[in-house]
Amino acid sequence: MRPRSALSVLAVLLLALLLPAPAYAADTATATFSKPSDWGSGWEGRFTLTNGSGAAVDGWQVEFDLPSGTTVGSYWNALMTKDGQHLTFTDREYNAAIPSGGSVTFGFLGNGPGAPENCTFNGGSCAGGGDGDPDPGGLGAPSAPTISAHTESSLTLAWQAGTGTPTGYHVYEGSTLRATVSGTTATISGLEKCSTHSYTVKAYGDDGESPASTAVTGSTDGCATGPLPKHFLTGYWHDFVNSARALKLSQVPDEYDVVAVAFGEATSRFGEVSFKVDPGLAKAVGGYTDEQFKADIKALQAKGKKVILSVGGEKGAVWVGNASAADLFTNSVSSLMTEWGFDGVDIDLENGISPQYMGQALRALRAKAGNDLIITMAPQTLDMQSTGGAYFQLALNIKDILTVVHMQYYNSGTMLGCDQGVVSQGTVDFMTSLACIQLENGLRPDQVALGLPAGAGAAGGGVVSPSLVNNALDCLAKATNCGSFKPPKTYPGIRGAMTWSINWDVTNGGRFAGTVGPHLDTLP
């Protein structure tokens, strides 16, 4: 929640133009495309480059076309240039070499119904010497399907026909046939709410089936979001002393719906979290015992507020990188919730995160605490630039139990928005175009909130007037008060806002809570 160095977006863009052309390898290397996830309005694309030749690949280049209406946004582990609908991805220095028998991957975020076509890998076919023609029966694989609609009990798939004249299409979940249709759409019903499924499609005819399409993954609706208002305001409360005003929990302004106690800290054991009322803080407020702190939590809860424990911060060293650390995290946070009365946990780890093991820990905590557990996340802007980032992967992995992501729209510098435009912190466009990345790439609107500093002193950069936060919320929810960036759609369910911090807000006269809090009640 404190300053960090900013990513130089322009340097990355210039590097794409300055890198030399790669040295091409033998035709037996292959580039295999897959869609690990698809959320209807967009999808994650991934290429796996496998070197099946007897010589090392020293530099690589993958080119393909996208059908009209399909675009690529963020990307990772490669450099991208494009000419209309023709895209070229080249290696980064760290992954240019592929040894014989080895492989590398790169990925990107796509929007629209299509998938890569006419693919070449280092000048040859991505299939490794084959020409990509359909099977002997004359049927080509359908395009990668997309999730075109979803309810609590169904998912609707749509795809484009491959070559040939099929009788119809088979939809598979793994090896199980789930539907047979004559057209290029299918609805799979009878699913559990908030469940995740992966499907492939094959064309069929008198001579058998075509090769399978790329798999698509989607989730049904009905995921729990926690016992909170449709739109709410979160604020961090300092359990330490700094230049902001020291406060007891009883002094938190009424506009705040969720109070995140900052911070739970690491112990000498990996994954374990501890908490205590800071002695310096207790002295600064004229005395604050553990029992008074617990009583203040209960008083806030009696007014309908929620109090959660934030784990991490700029200097937080909680490490959850293996199974034993995940168990310690779960058990220690569960014990702290019982001891102090916290309603949930906030993940604010700014020094690295494991989607696998933190996800495991949070699911186990949910099993212990029950369906009302509140789980929030406070990633930095860089952490949410693409679904290839660890924080974004964690959010998508626990989407069914995640309450909200209130990304820190500050201490950032310039970043890329969802339209690949370069935007600067401290503007409406920065907030709306970075929120758009999350909204268009897997998170529900009710899982996205805007995190901003509460005024002077709260951050090293990105401090904005609270009225601009309201404008950004209006733009996302109602398409009004936008800057130059216009989101592709409205998101009436946008969850709200967060500020670092309550202490800084009170120090600055309460303008953030007093301005943004009431405005949340005006959203749809």
XYZ file of C-alpha atoms in Angstrom, residues 16-200:
185
model
C 9.542 -4.608 -29.860
C 10.808 -2.408 -32.666
C 14.516 -2.751 -31.922
C 14.978 -6.508 -31.472
C 16.726 -8.228 -34.413
C 14.966 -10.842 -36.502
C 15.263 -14.359 -35.034
C 17.295 -17.187 -36.536
C 14.789 -19.715 -37.811
C 14.798 -23.402 -36.916
C 13.806 -26.691 -38.494
C 10.239 -27.378 -39.637
C 9.735 -30.082 -37.011
C 9.166 -27.502 -34.271
C 5.447 -26.957 -33.525
C 3.316 -24.147 -32.116
C 0.127 -25.415 -30.452
C -2.666 -22.973 -29.598
C -5.087 -23.407 -26.686
C -7.674 -21.366 -24.789
C -7.194 -22.099 -21.071
C -10.190 -19.904 -20.202
C -13.097 -18.146 -21.886
C -15.549 -15.807 -20.138
C -17.883 -14.902 -22.985
C -16.681 -11.382 -23.777
C -13.061 -12.467 -23.956
C -10.605 -15.314 -23.552
C -7.039 -16.206 -22.698
C -4.974 -17.558 -25.603
C -1.808 -19.572 -25.142
C 0.791 -20.915 -27.573
C 3.108 -23.760 -26.576
C 6.206 -23.900 -28.781
C 7.757 -27.374 -28.776
C 11.100 -28.153 -30.392
C 10.905 -31.685 -31.780
C 13.961 -31.243 -33.955
C 17.479 -32.421 -33.222
C 18.890 -28.877 -33.071
C 18.225 -26.009 -30.702
C 15.918 -23.167 -31.757
C 17.785 -19.872 -31.478
C 15.021 -17.286 -31.644
C 11.372 -17.742 -32.663
C 8.546 -15.959 -34.411
C 4.863 -16.939 -34.554
C 2.516 -15.245 -37.021
C -1.216 -15.650 -37.540
C -4.364 -13.892 -38.698
C -7.432 -13.092 -36.625
C -10.920 -12.957 -38.157
C -12.711 -9.622 -38.323
C -14.144 -8.616 -34.954
C -11.462 -10.418 -32.940
C -8.681 -8.449 -31.258
C -5.746 -9.012 -28.915
C -5.137 -6.886 -25.819
C -2.511 -7.598 -23.176
C 0.187 -10.229 -23.825
C 3.139 -11.766 -22.002
C 6.369 -13.735 -22.575
C 6.602 -12.305 -26.126
C 6.742 -9.060 -28.081
C 3.863 -8.282 -30.448
C 3.505 -6.243 -33.615
C 0.418 -6.142 -35.806
C -0.603 -5.116 -39.293
C -4.376 -4.970 -39.379
C -5.593 -8.455 -38.438
C -2.150 -10.031 -38.959
C -0.190 -10.447 -35.718
C 3.466 -11.351 -35.172
C 4.859 -12.522 -31.825
C 8.617 -12.758 -31.296
C 10.700 -14.042 -28.412
C 11.970 -12.094 -25.443
C 15.695 -12.415 -24.672
C 15.056 -14.729 -21.751
C 13.039 -17.299 -23.754
C 14.598 -17.102 -27.228
C 16.422 -20.455 -26.974
C 14.391 -23.694 -27.115
C 16.621 -26.757 -26.687
C 15.910 -29.955 -28.575
C 12.946 -31.585 -26.831
C 12.174 -28.384 -24.906
C 9.276 -25.947 -25.026
C 8.272 -22.391 -24.116
C 4.889 -20.686 -23.863
C 3.530 -17.210 -24.461
C 0.033 -15.886 -24.105
C -2.358 -13.009 -24.661
C -5.901 -11.833 -23.979
C -8.348 -11.994 -26.870
C -11.728 -10.351 -27.433
C -14.325 -11.500 -29.917
C -15.483 -14.854 -31.255
C -12.475 -15.952 -33.303
C -9.132 -17.659 -32.827
C -5.767 -17.665 -34.664
C -5.808 -18.751 -38.330
C -3.072 -19.336 -40.939
C -0.492 -19.856 -38.230
C 3.232 -20.073 -39.016
C 6.142 -20.836 -36.683
C 9.534 -19.558 -37.877
C 8.212 -19.445 -41.420
C 6.793 -22.988 -41.485
C 3.464 -24.483 -40.480
C 2.607 -24.322 -36.795
C 1.730 -28.003 -37.169
C 5.406 -28.778 -37.720
C 5.636 -29.596 -41.379
C 2.000 -30.530 -41.961
C -0.178 -28.224 -44.002
C -3.078 -28.109 -41.569
C -5.478 -29.709 -44.055
C -8.636 -31.404 -42.697
C -8.695 -35.102 -41.928
C -9.268 -37.680 -44.719
C -13.028 -37.460 -44.154
C -12.953 -33.890 -45.372
C -13.950 -32.279 -42.070
C -11.795 -29.606 -40.461
C -11.872 -28.809 -36.762
C -14.379 -26.134 -35.724
C -13.017 -22.861 -34.392
C -12.390 -22.509 -30.694
C -15.832 -22.106 -29.081
C -16.793 -19.164 -26.901
C -19.209 -18.930 -23.968
C -21.984 -16.774 -25.405
C -24.402 -16.987 -22.442
C -24.487 -18.361 -18.919
C -26.997 -18.870 -16.102
C -26.815 -20.591 -12.709
C -27.482 -23.942 -14.379
C -26.368 -23.662 -18.004
C -23.629 -22.570 -20.390
C -24.223 -21.722 -24.057
C -21.392 -22.313 -26.536
C -20.951 -20.845 -30.015
C -18.325 -21.653 -32.639
C -17.526 -21.276 -36.314
C -17.649 -24.187 -38.741
C -14.466 -25.766 -40.027
C -13.962 -26.918 -43.613
C -16.149 -29.566 -45.191
C -19.886 -30.266 -44.938
C -20.638 -31.980 -41.616
C -23.896 -33.600 -40.565
C -23.622 -31.839 -37.202
C -21.431 -31.318 -34.164
C -20.583 -33.217 -30.992
C -19.812 -31.258 -27.808
C -17.535 -33.053 -25.344
C -16.682 -32.413 -21.707
C -13.443 -34.341 -21.469
C -14.281 -37.652 -23.167
C -18.003 -37.436 -22.301
C -20.427 -36.477 -25.082
C -22.619 -33.699 -23.676
C -24.579 -32.550 -26.754
C -25.251 -33.325 -30.429
C -26.479 -30.394 -32.545
C -26.924 -29.558 -36.203
C -25.953 -25.889 -35.908
C -23.014 -24.029 -34.439
C -24.425 -23.351 -30.968
C -25.265 -25.611 -28.042
C -26.626 -25.071 -24.530
C -25.435 -27.436 -21.806
C -28.035 -27.522 -19.021
C -28.386 -29.174 -15.639
C -25.112 -27.769 -14.271
C -24.445 -26.810 -10.667
C -24.342 -23.105 -9.898
C -20.879 -21.529 -9.696
C -19.280 -24.598 -11.293
C -16.508 -24.601 -13.910
C -16.566 -26.742 -17.066
C -14.347 -27.257 -20.118
C -15.654 -28.250 -23.564
C -14.375 -29.164 -27.020
